[in-house]
Amino acid sequence: MRAVGFRINGGVEVLEELERPEPVPAPGQVAVRVAFAGVNFAEIQHRRGEFGAPDGPGGVDIPGLEVAGVVVALGAGASGLEIGEPVAAYLPAFGGYAEVVATDIRFVRSLRTEAGEADLAQAAGLPCVYPTAFGILKDAGRLRAGEDVLIHSAVGGVGSAAAQLARQLGAGRVYGTVGSAEKIPYAAELGYDEVFLRDGFAEQLAEVTGGRGVDVVLDPVGGPIREQSLTLLAPFGRVVAYGDLGRHEQWTASVWDLWKGNRTIAGFNIGDLARRAPERIGEYLAEALRLLAAGRIRSGVTQTLPLAEAAKAHQLLETGSGQGKILLSIT
Ligand SMILES: NC(=O)c1ccc[n+]([C@@H]2O[C@H](COP(=O)([O-])OP(=O)(O)OC[C@H]3O[C@@H](n4cnc5c(N)ncnc54)[C@H](OP(=O)(O)O)[C@@H]3O)[C@@H](O)[C@H]2O)c1
């Protein structure tokens, strides 16, 4: 099968087109013929070596955390899906930039939902991003109806999903920050009440909330943004840390300050969830596909590139210039 992978860690130039043997599903797994793969920032981290050196078969790693396609084979004991059924799949062990992937059936959900059949291309942008957004808002952020939310990197893959989900979960005001002014019009399409530039966001947010601040902050950036966000929490507010885009030194919060200020820092990581509570990822993926089929959310695909242009997709994400979701078309 055709795939794009890397033998050494490095810049986009290490990505190469490869011929690989098709994976055979192990017991409990499903093999999916991939139509579209979503591109995620974590795949850039994977390529750079932030998750270790390539250790896949033949010394090659194939990136790709989320796909949509059709079921082509079921491993022993894998039931509930049929050959030919359109599905979306989260891939905790990567592998999505390829014609066929195999993954645990607990991470695979049918596009045929009770609200109708979800669109194959749109569905490819959901399996990593939406369970992440659900986990950040509901589990780590403990969002309750009427509470106000601030979403940093408001128009990235996770940010775009979180804005829409926050509405579905009954949030009050939804604020966002972006790195550059040209992203503000796109953010407005996602339903944000107000969007600020990251530079100077703290003063503006304090002003529009009359000094109260917000109940939940979603922070994939870290460093000073995380520290400032903590100061902007309303009583019992939560900052959810889930990324390190700014590549800042790890910052240590003072328990004394949290205690004295009625503030909480929470963390979310989908990889840990895949190991320790995999069924929750399947539940959230199924719910996201139902919302997509019902027209209540969109995956916000802004560009679809052929598999051979995976390096271009990485460049767009790595420079922070992308907005919404970028897909790779595999067929
Ligand atoms: N913990 C988890 O389980 C989990 C799961 C999925 C993703 N993530 C993390 O969430 C973050 C976003 O992922 P994504 O797939 O949504 O990414 P994405 O679509 O590439 O969006 C990332 C956005 O981050 C912003 N950004 C801020 N600083 C940046 C920097 N130094 N370099 C590049 N972009 C920067 C950019 O927008 P602005 O400049 O407008 O802010 C960019 O559009 C990543 O850190 C990823 O690792 C974590």
mmCIF file of N, CA, C and O in Angstrom, residues 141-230:
data_model
loop_
_atom_site.group_PDB
_atom_site.id
_atom_site.type_symbol
_atom_site.label_atom_id
_atom_site.label_comp_id
_atom_site.label_asym_id
_atom_site.label_seq_id
_atom_site.Cartn_x
_atom_site.Cartn_y
_atom_site.Cartn_z
ATOM 1 N N GLY A 141 -12.442 20.179 32.307
ATOM 2 C CA GLY A 141 -12.942 21.541 32.572
ATOM 3 C C GLY A 141 -14.217 21.565 33.385
ATOM 4 O O GLY A 141 -14.587 22.600 33.937
ATOM 5 N N ARG A 142 -14.942 20.425 33.454
ATOM 6 C CA ARG A 142 -16.199 20.332 34.232
ATOM 7 C C ARG A 142 -17.157 21.484 33.922
ATOM 8 O O ARG A 142 -17.755 22.087 34.822
ATOM 9 N N LEU A 143 -17.268 21.788 32.623
ATOM 10 C CA LEU A 143 -18.125 22.904 32.193
ATOM 11 C C LEU A 143 -19.584 22.649 32.564
ATOM 12 O O LEU A 143 -20.117 21.568 32.304
ATOM 13 N N ARG A 144 -20.199 23.668 33.151
ATOM 14 C CA ARG A 144 -21.631 23.590 33.460
ATOM 15 C C ARG A 144 -22.381 24.621 32.628
ATOM 16 O O ARG A 144 -21.799 25.624 32.215
ATOM 17 N N ALA A 145 -23.676 24.365 32.408
ATOM 18 C CA ALA A 145 -24.481 25.275 31.593
ATOM 19 C C ALA A 145 -24.370 26.704 32.145
ATOM 20 O O ALA A 145 -24.392 26.901 33.359
ATOM 21 N N GLY A 146 -24.234 27.651 31.240
ATOM 22 C CA GLY A 146 -24.195 29.070 31.626
ATOM 23 C C GLY A 146 -22.808 29.581 31.946
ATOM 24 O O GLY A 146 -22.621 30.794 32.100
ATOM 25 N N GLU A 147 -21.820 28.688 32.064
ATOM 26 C CA GLU A 147 -20.476 29.155 32.410
ATOM 27 C C GLU A 147 -19.755 29.736 31.192
ATOM 28 O O GLU A 147 -19.960 29.296 30.057
ATOM 29 N N ASP A 148 -18.876 30.704 31.464
ATOM 30 C CA ASP A 148 -18.139 31.388 30.395
ATOM 31 C C ASP A 148 -16.796 30.701 30.152
ATOM 32 O O ASP A 148 -16.135 30.240 31.096
ATOM 33 N N VAL A 149 -16.396 30.680 28.860
ATOM 34 C CA VAL A 149 -15.217 29.910 28.443
ATOM 35 C C VAL A 149 -14.284 30.804 27.628
ATOM 36 O O VAL A 149 -14.746 31.632 26.843
ATOM 37 N N LEU A 150 -12.981 30.606 27.823
ATOM 38 C CA LEU A 150 -11.976 31.264 26.971
ATOM 39 C C LEU A 150 -11.164 30.173 26.277
ATOM 40 O O LEU A 150 -10.628 29.275 26.944
ATOM 41 N N ILE A 151 -11.070 30.257 24.950
ATOM 42 C CA ILE A 151 -10.387 29.216 24.166
ATOM 43 C C ILE A 151 -9.178 29.846 23.461
ATOM 44 O O ILE A 151 -9.346 30.660 22.539
ATOM 45 N N HIS A 152 -7.967 29.494 23.909
ATOM 46 C CA HIS A 152 -6.769 29.975 23.219
ATOM 47 C C HIS A 152 -6.583 29.173 21.929
ATOM 48 O O HIS A 152 -6.993 28.020 21.840
ATOM 49 N N SER A 153 -5.890 29.775 20.954
ATOM 50 C CA SER A 153 -5.723 29.156 19.615
ATOM 51 C C SER A 153 -7.100 28.774 19.085
ATOM 52 O O SER A 153 -7.382 27.632 18.723
ATOM 53 N N ALA A 154 -7.943 29.801 19.023
ATOM 54 C CA ALA A 154 -9.381 29.630 18.820
ATOM 55 C C ALA A 154 -9.769 28.995 17.497
ATOM 56 O O ALA A 154 -10.856 28.423 17.395
ATOM 57 N N VAL A 155 -8.935 29.101 16.465
ATOM 58 C CA VAL A 155 -9.352 28.569 15.159
ATOM 59 C C VAL A 155 -8.518 27.374 14.716
ATOM 60 O O VAL A 155 -8.632 26.922 13.584
ATOM 61 N N GLY A 156 -7.667 26.827 15.599
ATOM 62 C CA GLY A 156 -6.956 25.575 15.284
ATOM 63 C C GLY A 156 -7.964 24.423 15.273
ATOM 64 O O GLY A 156 -9.162 24.634 15.504
ATOM 65 N N GLY A 157 -7.484 23.218 15.009
ATOM 66 C CA GLY A 157 -8.381 22.057 14.949
ATOM 67 C C GLY A 157 -9.142 21.881 16.250
ATOM 68 O O GLY A 157 -10.384 21.858 16.262
ATOM 69 N N VAL A 158 -8.443 21.772 17.361
ATOM 70 C CA VAL A 158 -9.116 21.557 18.651
ATOM 71 C C VAL A 158 -9.919 22.804 19.040
ATOM 72 O O VAL A 158 -11.054 22.698 19.510
ATOM 73 N N GLY A 159 -9.347 23.977 18.822
ATOM 74 C CA GLY A 159 -10.034 25.229 19.175
ATOM 75 C C GLY A 159 -11.370 25.359 18.451
ATOM 76 O O GLY A 159 -12.391 25.691 19.066
ATOM 77 N N SER A 160 -11.389 25.075 17.146
ATOM 78 C CA SER A 160 -12.632 25.185 16.356
ATOM 79 C C SER A 160 -13.686 24.214 16.887
ATOM 80 O O SER A 160 -14.877 24.546 16.961
ATOM 81 N N ALA A 161 -13.248 23.007 17.233
ATOM 82 C CA ALA A 161 -14.186 22.008 17.754
ATOM 83 C C ALA A 161 -14.700 22.433 19.119
ATOM 84 O O ALA A 161 -15.903 22.341 19.406
ATOM 85 N N ALA A 162 -13.801 22.921 19.958
ATOM 86 C CA ALA A 162 -14.190 23.276 21.329
ATOM 87 C C ALA A 162 -15.201 24.416 21.336
ATOM 88 O O ALA A 162 -16.126 24.426 22.164
ATOM 89 N N ALA A 163 -15.048 25.369 20.425
ATOM 90 C CA ALA A 163 -15.995 26.496 20.381
ATOM 91 C C ALA A 163 -17.400 25.985 20.088
ATOM 92 O O ALA A 163 -18.376 26.396 20.727
ATOM 93 N N GLN A 164 -17.502 25.071 19.127
ATOM 94 C CA GLN A 164 -18.823 24.550 18.757
ATOM 95 C C GLN A 164 -19.404 23.673 19.866
ATOM 96 O O GLN A 164 -20.592 23.747 20.173
ATOM 97 N N LEU A 165 -18.543 22.857 20.470
ATOM 98 C CA LEU A 165 -19.027 21.976 21.538
ATOM 99 C C LEU A 165 -19.439 22.752 22.774
ATOM 100 O O LEU A 165 -20.408 22.394 23.448
ATOM 101 N N ALA A 166 -18.687 23.808 23.070
ATOM 102 C CA ALA A 166 -19.037 24.628 24.243
ATOM 103 C C ALA A 166 -20.480 25.108 24.109
ATOM 104 O O ALA A 166 -21.261 25.065 25.065
ATOM 105 N N ARG A 167 -20.854 25.515 22.892
ATOM 106 C CA ARG A 167 -22.254 25.939 22.640
ATOM 107 C C ARG A 167 -23.216 24.773 22.869
ATOM 108 O O ARG A 167 -24.256 24.927 23.504
ATOM 109 N N GLN A 168 -22.850 23.600 22.304
ATOM 110 C CA GLN A 168 -23.731 22.428 22.456
ATOM 111 C C GLN A 168 -23.911 22.063 23.924
ATOM 112 O O GLN A 168 -24.940 21.548 24.317
ATOM 113 N N LEU A 169 -22.876 22.326 24.733
ATOM 114 C CA LEU A 169 -22.935 21.967 26.154
ATOM 115 C C LEU A 169 -23.548 23.084 27.000
ATOM 116 O O LEU A 169 -23.568 23.004 28.215
ATOM 117 N N GLY A 170 -24.013 24.138 26.335
ATOM 118 C CA GLY A 170 -24.761 25.177 27.040
ATOM 119 C C GLY A 170 -23.916 26.256 27.689
ATOM 120 O O GLY A 170 -24.368 26.919 28.642
ATOM 121 N N ALA A 171 -22.688 26.470 27.181
ATOM 122 C CA ALA A 171 -21.828 27.517 27.756
ATOM 123 C C ALA A 171 -22.514 28.885 27.667
ATOM 124 O O ALA A 171 -23.397 29.096 26.824
ATOM 125 N N GLY A 172 -22.071 29.802 28.520
ATOM 126 C CA GLY A 172 -22.558 31.182 28.456
ATOM 127 C C GLY A 172 -21.812 31.915 27.342
ATOM 128 O O GLY A 172 -21.970 31.607 26.169
ATOM 129 N N ARG A 173 -20.929 32.865 27.724
ATOM 130 C CA ARG A 173 -20.133 33.584 26.714
ATOM 131 C C ARG A 173 -18.933 32.720 26.319
ATOM 132 O O ARG A 173 -18.332 32.053 27.172
ATOM 133 N N VAL A 174 -18.596 32.731 25.030
ATOM 134 C CA VAL A 174 -17.435 31.969 24.542
ATOM 135 C C VAL A 174 -16.467 32.954 23.896
ATOM 136 O O VAL A 174 -16.791 33.595 22.894
ATOM 137 N N TYR A 175 -15.298 33.103 24.531
ATOM 138 C CA TYR A 175 -14.264 34.011 24.034
ATOM 139 C C TYR A 175 -13.123 33.205 23.434
ATOM 140 O O TYR A 175 -12.889 32.054 23.826
ATOM 141 N N GLY A 176 -12.376 33.837 22.510
ATOM 142 C CA GLY A 176 -11.234 33.143 21.922
ATOM 143 C C GLY A 176 -10.047 34.072 21.782
ATOM 144 O O GLY A 176 -10.193 35.304 21.818
ATOM 145 N N THR A 177 -8.844 33.490 21.644
ATOM 146 C CA THR A 177 -7.673 34.293 21.270
ATOM 147 C C THR A 177 -7.026 33.647 20.046
ATOM 148 O O THR A 177 -7.070 32.427 19.867
ATOM 149 N N VAL A 178 -6.427 34.496 19.204
ATOM 150 C CA VAL A 178 -5.698 34.028 18.017
ATOM 151 C C VAL A 178 -4.361 34.770 17.960
ATOM 152 O O VAL A 178 -4.194 35.832 18.571
ATOM 153 N N GLY A 179 -3.440 34.201 17.163
ATOM 154 C CA GLY A 179 -2.106 34.784 17.083
ATOM 155 C C GLY A 179 -2.003 35.940 16.111
ATOM 156 O O GLY A 179 -1.080 36.758 16.208
ATOM 157 N N SER A 180 -2.945 36.025 15.148
ATOM 158 C CA SER A 180 -2.848 37.119 14.163
ATOM 159 C C SER A 180 -4.237 37.576 13.732
ATOM 160 O O SER A 180 -5.200 36.785 13.731
ATOM 161 N N ALA A 181 -4.303 38.858 13.341
ATOM 162 C CA ALA A 181 -5.601 39.507 13.086
ATOM 163 C C ALA A 181 -6.359 38.867 11.924
ATOM 164 O O ALA A 181 -7.593 38.843 11.923
ATOM 165 N N GLU A 182 -5.636 38.287 10.928
ATOM 166 C CA GLU A 182 -6.364 37.735 9.774
ATOM 167 C C GLU A 182 -7.214 36.514 10.134
ATOM 168 O O GLU A 182 -8.042 36.081 9.342
ATOM 169 N N LYS A 183 -7.007 35.954 11.345
ATOM 170 C CA LYS A 183 -7.812 34.791 11.738
ATOM 171 C C LYS A 183 -9.142 35.197 12.386
ATOM 172 O O LYS A 183 -10.002 34.349 12.600
ATOM 173 N N ILE A 184 -9.285 36.478 12.707
ATOM 174 C CA ILE A 184 -10.476 36.895 13.466
ATOM 175 C C ILE A 184 -11.776 36.676 12.673
ATOM 176 O O ILE A 184 -12.747 36.154 13.232
ATOM 177 N N PRO A 185 -11.844 37.003 11.357
ATOM 178 C CA PRO A 185 -13.114 36.768 10.638
ATOM 179 C C PRO A 185 -13.529 35.300 10.645
ATOM 180 O O PRO A 185 -14.710 34.978 10.820
ATOM 181 N N TYR A 186 -12.553 34.385 10.493
ATOM 182 C CA TYR A 186 -12.900 32.948 10.508
ATOM 183 C C TYR A 186 -13.430 32.554 11.887
ATOM 184 O O TYR A 186 -14.396 31.793 12.010
ATOM 185 N N ALA A 187 -12.806 33.101 12.933
ATOM 186 C CA ALA A 187 -13.260 32.796 14.301
ATOM 187 C C ALA A 187 -14.709 33.235 14.491
ATOM 188 O O ALA A 187 -15.500 32.534 15.137
ATOM 189 N N ALA A 188 -15.063 34.371 13.895
ATOM 190 C CA ALA A 188 -16.436 34.864 14.048
ATOM 191 C C ALA A 188 -17.421 33.854 13.461
ATOM 192 O O ALA A 188 -18.511 33.641 14.003
ATOM 193 N N GLU A 189 -17.032 33.171 12.364
ATOM 194 C CA GLU A 189 -17.911 32.153 11.746
ATOM 195 C C GLU A 189 -18.164 30.980 12.685
ATOM 196 O O GLU A 189 -19.140 30.257 12.538
ATOM 197 N N LEU A 190 -17.233 30.752 13.612
ATOM 198 C CA LEU A 190 -17.376 29.611 14.526
ATOM 199 C C LEU A 190 -18.283 29.931 15.711
ATOM 200 O O LEU A 190 -18.517 29.078 16.560
ATOM 201 N N GLY A 191 -18.751 31.165 15.786
ATOM 202 C CA GLY A 191 -19.724 31.510 16.813
ATOM 203 C C GLY A 191 -19.142 32.076 18.098
ATOM 204 O O GLY A 191 -19.831 32.125 19.112
ATOM 205 N N TYR A 192 -17.872 32.499 18.080
ATOM 206 C CA TYR A 192 -17.310 33.144 19.284
ATOM 207 C C TYR A 192 -18.053 34.450 19.549
ATOM 208 O O TYR A 192 -18.415 35.166 18.624
ATOM 209 N N ASP A 193 -18.244 34.778 20.821
ATOM 210 C CA ASP A 193 -18.838 36.069 21.161
ATOM 211 C C ASP A 193 -17.835 37.183 20.907
ATOM 212 O O ASP A 193 -18.191 38.236 20.394
ATOM 213 N N GLU A 194 -16.566 36.943 21.305
ATOM 214 C CA GLU A 194 -15.511 37.934 21.034
ATOM 215 C C GLU A 194 -14.200 37.200 20.881
ATOM 216 O O GLU A 194 -13.964 36.187 21.547
ATOM 217 N N VAL A 195 -13.351 37.735 19.990
ATOM 218 C CA VAL A 195 -12.037 37.135 19.772
ATOM 219 C C VAL A 195 -10.982 38.215 19.912
ATOM 220 O O VAL A 195 -11.124 39.318 19.369
ATOM 221 N N PHE A 196 -9.937 37.911 20.674
ATOM 222 C CA PHE A 196 -8.859 38.869 20.923
ATOM 223 C C PHE A 196 -7.562 38.343 20.332
ATOM 224 O O PHE A 196 -7.375 37.131 20.197
ATOM 225 N N LEU A 197 -6.641 39.273 20.051
ATOM 226 C CA LEU A 197 -5.285 38.850 19.716
ATOM 227 C C LEU A 197 -4.639 38.332 20.996
ATOM 228 O O LEU A 197 -4.895 38.852 22.085
ATOM 229 N N ARG A 198 -3.784 37.289 20.832
ATOM 230 C CA ARG A 198 -3.158 36.709 22.033
ATOM 231 C C ARG A 198 -2.370 37.777 22.800
ATOM 232 O O ARG A 198 -2.396 37.824 24.020
ATOM 233 N N ASP A 199 -1.659 38.631 22.046
ATOM 234 C CA ASP A 199 -0.919 39.725 22.701
ATOM 235 C C ASP A 199 -1.915 40.688 23.313
ATOM 236 O O ASP A 199 -2.727 41.275 22.582
ATOM 237 N N GLY A 200 -1.891 40.844 24.601
ATOM 238 C CA GLY A 200 -2.771 41.820 25.263
ATOM 239 C C GLY A 200 -4.147 41.279 25.588
ATOM 240 O O GLY A 200 -5.035 42.039 25.990
ATOM 241 N N PHE A 201 -4.364 39.935 25.451
ATOM 242 C CA PHE A 201 -5.717 39.382 25.675
ATOM 243 C C PHE A 201 -6.173 39.572 27.122
ATOM 244 O O PHE A 201 -7.359 39.771 27.384
ATOM 245 N N ALA A 202 -5.225 39.537 28.069
ATOM 246 C CA ALA A 202 -5.617 39.527 29.485
ATOM 247 C C ALA A 202 -6.342 40.826 29.853
ATOM 248 O O ALA A 202 -7.395 40.799 30.510
ATOM 249 N N GLU A 203 -5.808 41.955 29.392
ATOM 250 C CA GLU A 203 -6.428 43.245 29.707
ATOM 251 C C GLU A 203 -7.825 43.320 29.071
ATOM 252 O O GLU A 203 -8.800 43.755 29.700
ATOM 253 N N GLN A 204 -7.902 42.867 27.807
ATOM 254 C CA GLN A 204 -9.189 42.976 27.108
ATOM 255 C C GLN A 204 -10.249 42.083 27.745
ATOM 256 O O GLN A 204 -11.401 42.478 27.892
ATOM 257 N N LEU A 205 -9.839 40.869 28.131
ATOM 258 C CA LEU A 205 -10.811 39.954 28.730
ATOM 259 C C LEU A 205 -11.283 40.504 30.079
ATOM 260 O O LEU A 205 -12.481 40.460 30.399
ATOM 261 N N ALA A 206 -10.338 41.030 30.851
ATOM 262 C CA ALA A 206 -10.722 41.597 32.157
ATOM 263 C C ALA A 206 -11.725 42.725 31.938
ATOM 264 O O ALA A 206 -12.729 42.835 32.659
ATOM 265 N N GLU A 207 -11.506 43.503 30.887
ATOM 266 C CA GLU A 207 -12.399 44.638 30.639
ATOM 267 C C GLU A 207 -13.801 44.164 30.220
ATOM 268 O O GLU A 207 -14.800 44.598 30.794
ATOM 269 N N VAL A 208 -13.876 43.232 29.240
ATOM 270 C CA VAL A 208 -15.216 42.837 28.764
ATOM 271 C C VAL A 208 -15.994 42.041 29.807
ATOM 272 O O VAL A 208 -17.227 42.001 29.749
ATOM 273 N N THR A 209 -15.283 41.408 30.746
ATOM 274 C CA THR A 209 -16.019 40.645 31.770
ATOM 275 C C THR A 209 -16.199 41.487 33.049
ATOM 276 O O THR A 209 -16.612 40.953 34.079
ATOM 277 N N GLY A 210 -15.872 42.752 32.962
ATOM 278 C CA GLY A 210 -16.044 43.629 34.125
ATOM 279 C C GLY A 210 -15.197 43.172 35.303
ATOM 280 O O GLY A 210 -15.576 43.364 36.457
ATOM 281 N N GLY A 211 -14.061 42.504 35.014
ATOM 282 C CA GLY A 211 -13.159 42.064 36.079
ATOM 283 C C GLY A 211 -13.505 40.697 36.647
ATOM 284 O O GLY A 211 -12.745 40.131 37.430
ATOM 285 N N ARG A 212 -14.668 40.122 36.247
ATOM 286 C CA ARG A 212 -15.043 38.796 36.814
ATOM 287 C C ARG A 212 -14.178 37.683 36.268
ATOM 288 O O ARG A 212 -13.861 36.717 36.952
ATOM 289 N N GLY A 213 -13.800 37.768 34.996
ATOM 290 C CA GLY A 213 -13.042 36.691 34.360
ATOM 291 C C GLY A 213 -13.965 35.604 33.831
ATOM 292 O O GLY A 213 -15.170 35.832 33.651
ATOM 293 N N VAL A 214 -13.416 34.411 33.599
ATOM 294 C CA VAL A 214 -14.199 33.315 33.007
ATOM 295 C C VAL A 214 -14.114 32.081 33.904
ATOM 296 O O VAL A 214 -13.277 32.010 34.803
ATOM 297 N N ASP A 215 -14.983 31.099 33.614
ATOM 298 C CA ASP A 215 -15.025 29.895 34.444
ATOM 299 C C ASP A 215 -14.055 28.813 33.971
ATOM 300 O O ASP A 215 -13.536 28.046 34.782
ATOM 301 N N VAL A 216 -13.866 28.731 32.647
ATOM 302 C CA VAL A 216 -12.989 27.688 32.102
ATOM 303 C C VAL A 216 -12.098 28.291 31.025
ATOM 304 O O VAL A 216 -12.582 29.055 30.173
ATOM 305 N N VAL A 217 -10.794 27.974 31.079
ATOM 306 C CA VAL A 217 -9.861 28.402 30.025
ATOM 307 C C VAL A 217 -9.244 27.157 29.403
ATOM 308 O O VAL A 217 -8.779 26.261 30.109
ATOM 309 N N LEU A 218 -9.232 27.104 28.059
ATOM 310 C CA LEU A 218 -8.604 25.987 27.338
ATOM 311 C C LEU A 218 -7.257 26.466 26.829
ATOM 312 O O LEU A 218 -7.199 27.389 26.002
ATOM 313 N N ASP A 219 -6.181 25.844 27.309
ATOM 314 C CA ASP A 219 -4.850 26.375 26.995
ATOM 315 C C ASP A 219 -3.897 25.337 26.402
ATOM 316 O O ASP A 219 -3.321 24.527 27.135
ATOM 317 N N PRO A 220 -3.661 25.408 25.078
ATOM 318 C CA PRO A 220 -2.652 24.537 24.470
ATOM 319 C C PRO A 220 -1.310 25.245 24.287
ATOM 320 O O PRO A 220 -0.408 24.691 23.678
ATOM 321 N N VAL A 221 -1.166 26.476 24.794
ATOM 322 C CA VAL A 221 0.028 27.293 24.478
ATOM 323 C C VAL A 221 1.082 27.205 25.582
ATOM 324 O O VAL A 221 2.264 26.981 25.317
ATOM 325 N N GLY A 222 0.668 27.391 26.839
ATOM 326 C CA GLY A 222 1.601 27.287 27.969
ATOM 327 C C GLY A 222 2.318 28.584 28.298
ATOM 328 O O GLY A 222 1.973 29.650 27.789
ATOM 329 N N GLY A 223 3.325 28.493 29.180
ATOM 330 C CA GLY A 223 4.162 29.633 29.563
ATOM 331 C C GLY A 223 3.367 30.799 30.102
ATOM 332 O O GLY A 223 2.445 30.632 30.910
ATOM 333 N N PRO A 224 3.702 32.010 29.655
ATOM 334 C CA PRO A 224 3.028 33.191 30.200
ATOM 335 C C PRO A 224 1.525 33.209 29.927
ATOM 336 O O PRO A 224 0.752 33.778 30.711
ATOM 337 N N ILE A 225 1.088 32.576 28.825
ATOM 338 C CA ILE A 225 -0.358 32.545 28.517
ATOM 339 C C ILE A 225 -1.089 31.752 29.605
ATOM 340 O O ILE A 225 -2.148 32.150 30.095
ATOM 341 N N ARG A 226 -0.494 30.631 30.021
ATOM 342 C CA ARG A 226 -1.103 29.799 31.082
ATOM 343 C C ARG A 226 -1.125 30.583 32.392
ATOM 344 O O ARG A 226 -2.135 30.603 33.107
ATOM 345 N N GLU A 227 -0.019 31.240 32.679
ATOM 346 C CA GLU A 227 0.091 31.980 33.942
ATOM 347 C C GLU A 227 -0.920 33.127 33.993
ATOM 348 O O GLU A 227 -1.611 33.325 34.988
ATOM 349 N N GLN A 228 -1.025 33.868 32.882
ATOM 350 C CA GLN A 228 -1.992 34.983 32.850
ATOM 351 C C GLN A 228 -3.421 34.458 32.913
ATOM 352 O O GLN A 228 -4.289 35.078 33.524
ATOM 353 N N SER A 229 -3.663 33.319 32.256
ATOM 354 C CA SER A 229 -5.027 32.767 32.231
ATOM 355 C C SER A 229 -5.500 32.438 33.637
ATOM 356 O O SER A 229 -6.667 32.639 33.986
ATOM 357 N N LEU A 230 -4.583 31.948 34.459
ATOM 358 C CA LEU A 230 -4.920 31.602 35.833
ATOM 359 C C LEU A 230 -5.415 32.828 36.611
ATOM 360 O O LEU A 230 -6.324 32.725 37.436
#
